[in-house]
């Protein structure tokens, strides 16, 4: 229950960011603001502060102010960290959720077709899954991202800009298909021998109808458990890709890109990297707990780890 | 009747209850019986009647959270209910051993048969590996396992069901237990193998001096094997007594119905075997009165308010039914002579 | 026996072939993605583009390009990097592999021991606070992004608390070969080991607990208890030993993925010059041959590990042994 609460709170806070973020930040969270200054308690303060080493060499972004503006301080570009966290969270959650749904749909189709048709179809699909699974997930995702992120892709009438959020969504969904398709196929294989399916077959019900009306409702528990798990995995994958500058592209933010921004400041302003990480942990943990609870409630030993 | 005044196992008012929906549900209610030295006692009932739960409770093998076991079960005068786990463990396998229903799944799949029998011997006696293995091989031979030395080196899945059950019995007997609890030892086996295993169990009385508590749902098995029989219905005792008497003059309609559903060996075959209508109640939905009431042909007003108490009928025979006390006992059965042990 | 082995070998080779085609296709045949543009730079003139295209053979048919690349990678082993002054790729991987192997082996040791202890304890104390605490800890471990955990440990051990007695022994980021200084090697790797292991401890302890709990209802566990064995012996010799079969198969695959470059993020964060970081460096200068080679290298590990897991299965589970 608590987990659901945390999840709902973070999701709402992030999705609604555009509505109120301006009131929080008083500055554009996507534009560099290195030379700017803000008024705190009647005093004008530079956003980039001199370091507190003896010679005051170099500048660091301002730390947490305790005021609405720059509540959590600024990042290396002088942008409001709190506002970026909200906008970044919106992208992270959006990508994770869309990727999870897309992956689940693709995996369900693959799993059902492979498990239900059997024979050559199953063999071919299973071998393809084997091949995809043989490449470490992150390496696979990274390889795809390099190709797609480095230039604009023209696919017939569609043009995918390098900064499109569709790219990470598509990539993450694709690389996790084997992960999700395998347990689904297993369930379908078991169901194929179930008596109600045999009965439907002997009555001459067409295959697609059996798949849709008999199989899909019966694997819904597996799907329900896989859903949040996949979203958790997708969120982690998105942050890793963005951390390697291969996911969400600047000036857009995601929790992963903020962590990467913070890498250079890790010893002076650790909050820039720590805060988005904590957000990721909270959401992923909440998703995992929800998945756990769902599995216990729906009581099945199936579903992946 | 044995000369020994103290029975080997004396169970009095054994109750097992599990927590469910805030309350406690009694799976086994006030079961009492005793087993004498070198005696085979049958515990009969349909699935869900509490036979296995009774056995598990005696062995202290029930460890689900919240389960309550009450009453008394004295083994050679020692109280088993509430005994310290360590003491019970020393008893388990050495003095009381158990054989399980499905020999397919009762052995750990990743060890050889011999290893698993050795393990039990060495858990209770200080013996070298070699000495333990020698006894294992000898036991397997006694149980009629062909080529025992090689069989000991095989894995459970490599043996047939019958061989596995023999190995199971060998394992149970490995420390010369005085009481053997056999939980449906023949249910999962072919009929021919079943007969061999029963023969083996009957022989144990003489060869090892062991008593056997035989749990089964098969009246035929009881008739062939047991000196005394206890019939359970929905966790309560329906009837108990010497097998011969019970078969000849059942006092409880449930016992009679069970016996009627065995096809007779002699005489004309009935057109249809009589079946007991309906299903036994789950422990949760047990009626206030006699649990068998809803399915009983003789049910009437006195059965309904409370479960009938166990009353003595004849020598050693008891039944939880109001009919004998009301002067309208069930008639003796005609086919009784066919089922003498 | 022989036909099964042959079939298995054929399957393995097929998967390897498939992986190489897949990886090749990703880099050289993605619609709209032209490797020439990447090598020549974004705003290169058409003449330069043409020159690059001819020089690298991108003007030839895709199957021919594929064959050339595979030949260079596996037979002549002289595949050259597109960047880095044409350095050979295979020796680079051979140099990086031991670092990754050290990192992953150490982490594997930690995660296997920790998860066996945690999983068994949780199963033994099922539904008590011990169980709940351990499993929640496992869940937290699964939920932490490894690169972020690495950064935070760096923050703590390298900066914030580096001067306290607790972390003053921690050396700067980087790798020390075992042959040079075993102590330094250990100090340099111990924190990356733990960081890499955290997620797997979570996964494995939870899987093991679930398996043990499921096994507790099995008939043979009841038999073992009926034999009068101590609970510890029942849990370890009968439960854990049987559960290890699943555990090992899981382990083989994860281990192979990590050795093959899945530890990329950990290596990057801790500055360890392993295969993962090699891939990362190649990826920052879009050095396709190196990426191609490292991904192939990791796929080989995964496929070989699959075969090894099958073998270990034979050792661990007599039922499978006979099914062959």
Short mmCIF file of C-alpha atoms in Angstrom, two decimals, chain A:
data_model
loop_
_atom_site.label_atom_id
_atom_site.label_comp_id
_atom_site.label_asym_id
_atom_site.label_seq_id
_atom_site.Cartn_x
_atom_site.Cartn_y
_atom_site.Cartn_z
CA UNK A 1 0.00 0.00 0.00
CA UNK A 2 2.77 2.37 1.00
CA UNK A 3 4.57 1.50 -2.19
CA UNK A 4 1.56 2.40 -4.29
CA UNK A 5 1.32 5.70 -2.45
CA UNK A 6 4.94 6.60 -3.13
CA UNK A 7 4.53 5.63 -6.75
CA UNK A 8 1.38 7.67 -7.21
CA UNK A 9 2.88 10.69 -5.47
CA UNK A 10 6.09 10.75 -7.52
CA UNK A 11 4.23 10.09 -10.74
CA UNK A 12 1.75 12.88 -10.16
CA UNK A 13 4.43 15.30 -9.01
CA UNK A 14 6.41 14.67 -12.17
CA UNK A 15 3.60 14.50 -14.70
CA UNK A 16 2.09 17.72 -13.45
CA UNK A 17 5.46 19.48 -13.46
CA UNK A 18 4.71 21.82 -16.38
CA UNK A 19 1.73 23.23 -14.48
CA UNK A 20 3.56 24.45 -11.44
CA UNK A 21 7.27 24.12 -12.10
CA UNK A 22 7.49 27.74 -13.17
CA UNK A 23 6.24 28.87 -9.80
CA UNK A 24 8.91 26.75 -8.13
CA UNK A 25 11.83 27.63 -10.29
CA UNK A 26 11.30 31.21 -11.53
CA UNK A 27 13.77 30.30 -14.26
CA UNK A 28 13.86 28.13 -17.35
CA UNK A 29 14.96 24.63 -16.37
CA UNK A 30 16.25 23.95 -19.89
CA UNK A 31 18.36 27.05 -20.52
CA UNK A 32 21.83 27.65 -19.18
CA UNK A 33 21.79 30.25 -16.44
CA UNK A 34 25.45 30.44 -15.51
CA UNK A 35 25.60 34.21 -15.29
CA UNK A 36 22.30 34.61 -13.49
CA UNK A 37 21.51 35.57 -9.99
CA UNK A 38 18.53 35.22 -7.70
CA UNK A 39 17.11 37.16 -4.81
CA UNK A 40 17.20 35.21 -1.57
CA UNK A 41 15.85 36.84 1.56
CA UNK A 42 16.24 40.29 0.06
CA UNK A 43 19.83 39.71 -1.03
CA UNK A 44 20.97 39.19 -4.56
CA UNK A 45 23.08 36.05 -4.84
CA UNK A 46 25.06 34.75 -7.82
CA UNK A 47 24.08 31.30 -8.95
CA UNK A 48 27.66 30.32 -9.56
CA UNK A 49 29.53 30.74 -6.31
CA UNK A 50 33.30 30.87 -5.87
CA UNK A 51 34.68 27.67 -4.40
CA UNK A 52 35.61 27.73 -0.76
CA UNK A 53 39.16 26.59 -1.29
CA UNK A 54 41.80 29.01 0.08
CA UNK A 55 42.37 30.73 -3.26
CA UNK A 56 38.69 30.80 -4.22
CA UNK A 57 39.59 29.26 -7.55
CA UNK A 58 36.81 28.11 -9.85
CA UNK A 59 33.09 28.36 -9.46
CA UNK A 60 30.50 25.93 -8.19
CA UNK A 61 26.75 26.11 -8.60
CA UNK A 62 24.81 27.29 -5.61
CA UNK A 63 23.82 24.65 -3.07
CA UNK A 64 20.37 24.08 -1.55
CA UNK A 65 18.88 27.44 -0.69
CA UNK A 66 15.94 26.51 1.44
CA UNK A 67 13.76 28.85 -0.63
CA UNK A 68 11.29 27.98 -3.34
CA UNK A 69 13.70 29.16 -6.01
CA UNK A 70 16.66 26.83 -6.32
CA UNK A 71 15.29 24.73 -3.49
CA UNK A 72 17.87 22.02 -4.11
CA UNK A 73 20.48 24.29 -5.64
CA UNK A 74 21.68 24.48 -9.20
CA UNK A 75 23.46 22.12 -11.58
CA UNK A 76 26.63 22.82 -13.54
CA UNK A 77 24.70 24.96 -16.02
CA UNK A 78 23.11 27.03 -13.31
CA UNK A 79 19.71 25.45 -13.85
CA UNK A 80 17.27 24.86 -11.01
CA UNK A 81 17.84 21.28 -9.87
CA UNK A 82 14.40 20.82 -8.31
CA UNK A 83 12.63 21.86 -11.51
CA UNK A 84 14.88 19.67 -13.61
CA UNK A 85 14.18 16.73 -11.31
CA UNK A 86 10.47 17.15 -11.93
CA UNK A 87 10.79 17.51 -15.69
CA UNK A 88 13.38 14.74 -15.81
CA UNK A 89 11.13 12.48 -13.80
CA UNK A 90 8.36 13.12 -16.27
CA UNK A 91 10.53 11.90 -19.12
CA UNK A 92 11.92 8.95 -17.16
CA UNK A 93 8.51 7.74 -16.08
CA UNK A 94 6.99 8.32 -19.49
CA UNK A 95 9.73 6.37 -21.23
CA UNK A 96 9.65 3.57 -18.67
CA UNK A 97 5.87 3.21 -18.80
CA UNK A 98 5.63 3.36 -22.60
CA UNK A 99 8.56 0.98 -23.03
CA UNK A 100 7.03 -1.47 -20.55
CA UNK A 101 3.67 -1.42 -22.33
CA UNK A 102 5.22 -1.70 -25.77
CA UNK A 103 7.49 -4.52 -24.64
CA UNK A 104 4.65 -6.36 -22.96
CA UNK A 105 2.50 -6.16 -26.08
CA UNK A 106 5.33 -7.35 -28.31
CA UNK A 107 6.28 -10.11 -25.89
CA UNK A 108 2.68 -11.25 -25.53
CA UNK A 109 2.23 -11.51 -29.26
CA UNK A 110 5.54 -13.31 -29.67
CA UNK A 111 4.96 -15.61 -26.72
CA UNK A 112 1.43 -16.54 -27.71
CA UNK A 113 2.25 -17.10 -31.36
CA UNK A 114 5.35 -19.15 -30.50
CA UNK A 115 3.65 -21.15 -27.80
CA UNK A 116 0.38 -21.67 -29.60
CA UNK A 117 1.54 -22.40 -33.12
CA UNK A 118 4.47 -24.56 -32.02
CA UNK A 119 6.50 -26.35 -34.65
CA UNK A 120 8.56 -24.30 -37.06
CA UNK A 121 7.11 -20.96 -35.94
CA UNK A 122 8.04 -21.70 -32.34
CA UNK A 123 11.51 -22.90 -33.30
CA UNK A 124 12.25 -19.80 -35.37
CA UNK A 125 10.89 -17.36 -32.78
CA UNK A 126 12.68 -19.14 -29.94
CA UNK A 127 15.99 -19.09 -31.80
CA UNK A 128 15.55 -15.37 -32.48
CA UNK A 129 14.92 -14.84 -28.76
CA UNK A 130 18.01 -16.94 -27.98
CA UNK A 131 20.10 -14.77 -30.26
CA UNK A 132 18.80 -11.54 -28.78
CA UNK A 133 19.27 -12.90 -25.29
CA UNK A 134 22.88 -13.85 -26.02
CA UNK A 135 23.85 -10.18 -26.18
CA UNK A 136 23.98 -8.58 -22.71
CA UNK A 137 20.90 -6.37 -22.41
CA UNK A 138 22.76 -3.14 -21.80
CA UNK A 139 25.27 -3.78 -24.59
CA UNK A 140 22.42 -4.44 -26.97
CA UNK A 141 20.61 -1.29 -25.93
CA UNK A 142 23.79 0.73 -26.13
CA UNK A 143 24.61 -0.55 -29.61
CA UNK A 144 21.16 0.32 -30.88
CA UNK A 145 21.28 3.73 -29.25
CA UNK A 146 24.62 4.61 -30.79
CA UNK A 147 23.23 3.97 -34.23
CA UNK A 148 19.98 5.79 -33.69
CA UNK A 149 21.05 8.67 -31.52
CA UNK A 150 23.99 9.84 -33.59
CA UNK A 151 21.95 11.03 -36.52
CA UNK A 152 18.50 11.80 -37.81
CA UNK A 153 16.86 8.71 -39.22
CA UNK A 154 14.50 8.82 -42.18
CA UNK A 155 12.16 5.89 -42.39
CA UNK A 156 9.82 6.45 -45.27
CA UNK A 157 7.47 9.27 -44.29
CA UNK A 158 8.71 9.28 -40.69
CA UNK A 159 11.61 11.28 -39.48
CA UNK A 160 13.04 10.38 -36.10
CA UNK A 161 15.12 13.17 -34.65
CA UNK A 162 18.02 12.13 -32.46
CA UNK A 163 16.34 13.81 -29.49
CA UNK A 164 13.03 12.02 -29.91
CA UNK A 165 11.85 10.19 -26.81
CA UNK A 166 10.57 7.44 -29.09
CA UNK A 167 14.12 6.19 -29.61
CA UNK A 168 14.81 5.10 -26.02
CA UNK A 169 11.25 3.82 -25.70
CA UNK A 170 11.63 1.65 -28.75
CA UNK A 171 15.11 0.41 -27.84
CA UNK A 172 14.29 -0.49 -24.25
CA UNK A 173 11.08 -2.20 -25.29
CA UNK A 174 12.93 -4.24 -27.89
CA UNK A 175 15.80 -5.47 -25.73
CA UNK A 176 13.48 -6.75 -22.98
CA UNK A 177 11.16 -8.65 -25.32
CA UNK A 178 12.98 -11.99 -24.88
CA UNK A 179 12.95 -11.51 -21.11
CA UNK A 180 9.18 -11.18 -21.05
CA UNK A 181 8.32 -13.47 -23.96
CA UNK A 182 9.94 -16.51 -22.39
CA UNK A 183 7.66 -16.92 -19.35
CA UNK A 184 4.63 -16.03 -21.48
CA UNK A 185 5.52 -18.72 -23.98
CA UNK A 186 5.92 -21.19 -21.13
CA UNK A 187 2.44 -20.39 -19.81
CA UNK A 188 0.94 -20.69 -23.28
CA UNK A 189 2.63 -24.04 -23.85
CA UNK A 190 1.05 -25.33 -20.64
CA UNK A 191 -2.33 -23.85 -21.58
CA UNK A 192 -2.24 -25.36 -25.04
CA UNK A 193 -2.68 -28.77 -23.45
CA UNK A 194 -5.45 -27.54 -21.14
CA UNK A 195 -8.76 -29.18 -21.69
CA UNK A 196 -10.75 -26.06 -22.50
CA UNK A 197 -8.31 -25.26 -25.31
CA UNK A 198 -8.43 -28.81 -26.63
CA UNK A 199 -12.20 -28.62 -26.45
CA UNK A 200 -12.29 -25.36 -28.38
CA UNK A 201 -9.99 -26.86 -31.00
CA UNK A 202 -12.05 -29.96 -31.44
CA UNK A 203 -15.07 -27.73 -31.98
CA UNK A 204 -13.24 -26.09 -34.85
CA UNK A 205 -12.81 -22.66 -33.29
CA UNK A 206 -10.26 -20.76 -35.39
CA UNK A 207 -6.78 -20.38 -33.89
CA UNK A 208 -6.81 -16.61 -33.55
CA UNK A 209 -10.09 -16.78 -31.66
CA UNK A 210 -8.71 -19.32 -29.20
CA UNK A 211 -5.62 -17.17 -28.70
CA UNK A 212 -7.66 -14.06 -28.09
CA UNK A 213 -10.54 -15.47 -26.05
CA UNK A 214 -9.06 -18.47 -24.27
CA UNK A 215 -5.33 -17.88 -23.96
CA UNK A 216 -5.06 -14.14 -23.30
CA UNK A 217 -7.43 -14.07 -20.29
CA UNK A 218 -5.57 -17.00 -18.79
CA UNK A 219 -2.14 -15.43 -18.98
CA UNK A 220 -3.39 -12.15 -17.55
CA UNK A 221 -1.89 -12.91 -14.13
CA UNK A 222 1.51 -13.46 -15.71
CA UNK A 223 1.12 -10.22 -17.62
CA UNK A 224 -0.02 -8.30 -14.56
CA UNK A 225 3.06 -9.40 -12.66
CA UNK A 226 5.41 -8.75 -15.54
CA UNK A 227 4.08 -5.23 -16.13
CA UNK A 228 5.49 -3.45 -13.08
CA UNK A 229 8.66 -5.56 -13.21
CA UNK A 230 9.25 -4.48 -16.79
CA UNK A 231 8.61 -0.86 -15.92
CA UNK A 232 11.18 -1.11 -13.12
CA UNK A 233 13.71 -2.64 -15.49
CA UNK A 234 12.91 -0.06 -18.15
CA UNK A 235 13.41 2.78 -15.71
CA UNK A 236 16.81 1.40 -14.72
CA UNK A 237 17.75 0.88 -18.37
CA UNK A 238 16.66 4.38 -19.32
CA UNK A 239 18.73 5.91 -16.55
CA UNK A 240 21.76 3.86 -17.59
CA UNK A 241 21.41 4.87 -21.24
CA UNK A 242 20.91 8.51 -20.36
CA UNK A 243 23.87 8.30 -17.99
CA UNK A 244 25.98 7.26 -20.99
CA UNK A 245 24.43 10.17 -23.01
CA UNK A 246 22.64 7.66 -25.20
CA UNK A 247 19.11 8.07 -23.95
CA UNK A 248 17.31 11.34 -23.51
CA UNK A 249 19.27 14.07 -25.31
CA UNK A 250 20.05 17.57 -24.06
CA UNK A 251 18.46 19.98 -23.40
CA UNK A 252 15.73 17.54 -22.36
CA UNK A 253 16.31 16.01 -18.97
CA UNK A 254 15.76 12.64 -17.40
CA UNK A 255 16.93 11.31 -14.05
CA UNK A 256 19.77 9.56 -15.82
CA UNK A 257 21.02 12.68 -17.59
CA UNK A 258 20.87 14.66 -14.35
CA UNK A 259 23.06 12.02 -12.68
CA UNK A 260 25.47 12.39 -15.54
CA UNK A 261 25.43 16.21 -15.17
CA UNK A 262 26.18 15.70 -11.53
CA UNK A 263 29.12 13.40 -12.14
CA UNK A 264 31.49 16.34 -12.53
CA UNK A 265 30.14 17.95 -9.38
CA UNK A 266 30.04 14.77 -7.34
CA UNK A 267 32.58 15.97 -4.78
CA UNK A 268 31.46 19.61 -4.55
CA UNK A 269 27.69 19.42 -5.03
CA UNK A 270 26.85 15.73 -4.56
CA UNK A 271 23.13 16.46 -4.34
CA UNK A 272 22.94 16.99 -8.11
CA UNK A 273 23.76 13.32 -8.68
CA UNK A 274 22.37 11.91 -5.46
CA UNK A 275 18.85 13.35 -5.65
CA UNK A 276 17.82 11.84 -9.03
CA UNK A 277 19.37 8.54 -7.94
CA UNK A 278 17.24 8.51 -4.83
CA UNK A 279 14.21 9.23 -6.97
CA UNK A 280 15.05 6.27 -9.21
CA UNK A 281 15.54 3.97 -6.23
CA UNK A 282 12.24 5.06 -4.71
CA UNK A 283 10.24 4.49 -7.89
CA UNK A 284 11.92 1.22 -8.83
CA UNK A 285 11.56 -0.10 -5.30
CA UNK A 286 7.91 0.87 -5.26
CA UNK A 287 7.36 -0.88 -8.60
CA UNK A 288 9.10 -4.00 -7.37
CA UNK A 289 7.02 -4.07 -4.21
CA UNK A 290 3.86 -3.64 -6.27
CA UNK A 291 4.96 -6.49 -8.56
CA UNK A 292 5.67 -8.63 -5.51
CA UNK A 293 2.32 -7.87 -3.97
CA UNK A 294 0.54 -8.56 -7.24
CA UNK A 295 2.28 -11.90 -7.56
CA UNK A 296 1.37 -12.89 -4.01
CA UNK A 297 -2.19 -11.72 -4.50
CA UNK A 298 -2.63 -13.47 -7.83
CA UNK A 299 -0.73 -16.43 -6.45
CA UNK A 300 1.30 -17.85 -9.22
CA UNK A 301 4.83 -19.10 -9.13
CA UNK A 302 5.32 -18.12 -12.72
CA UNK A 303 6.60 -14.78 -13.86
CA UNK A 304 10.26 -14.06 -14.22
CA UNK A 305 12.56 -13.22 -11.41
#
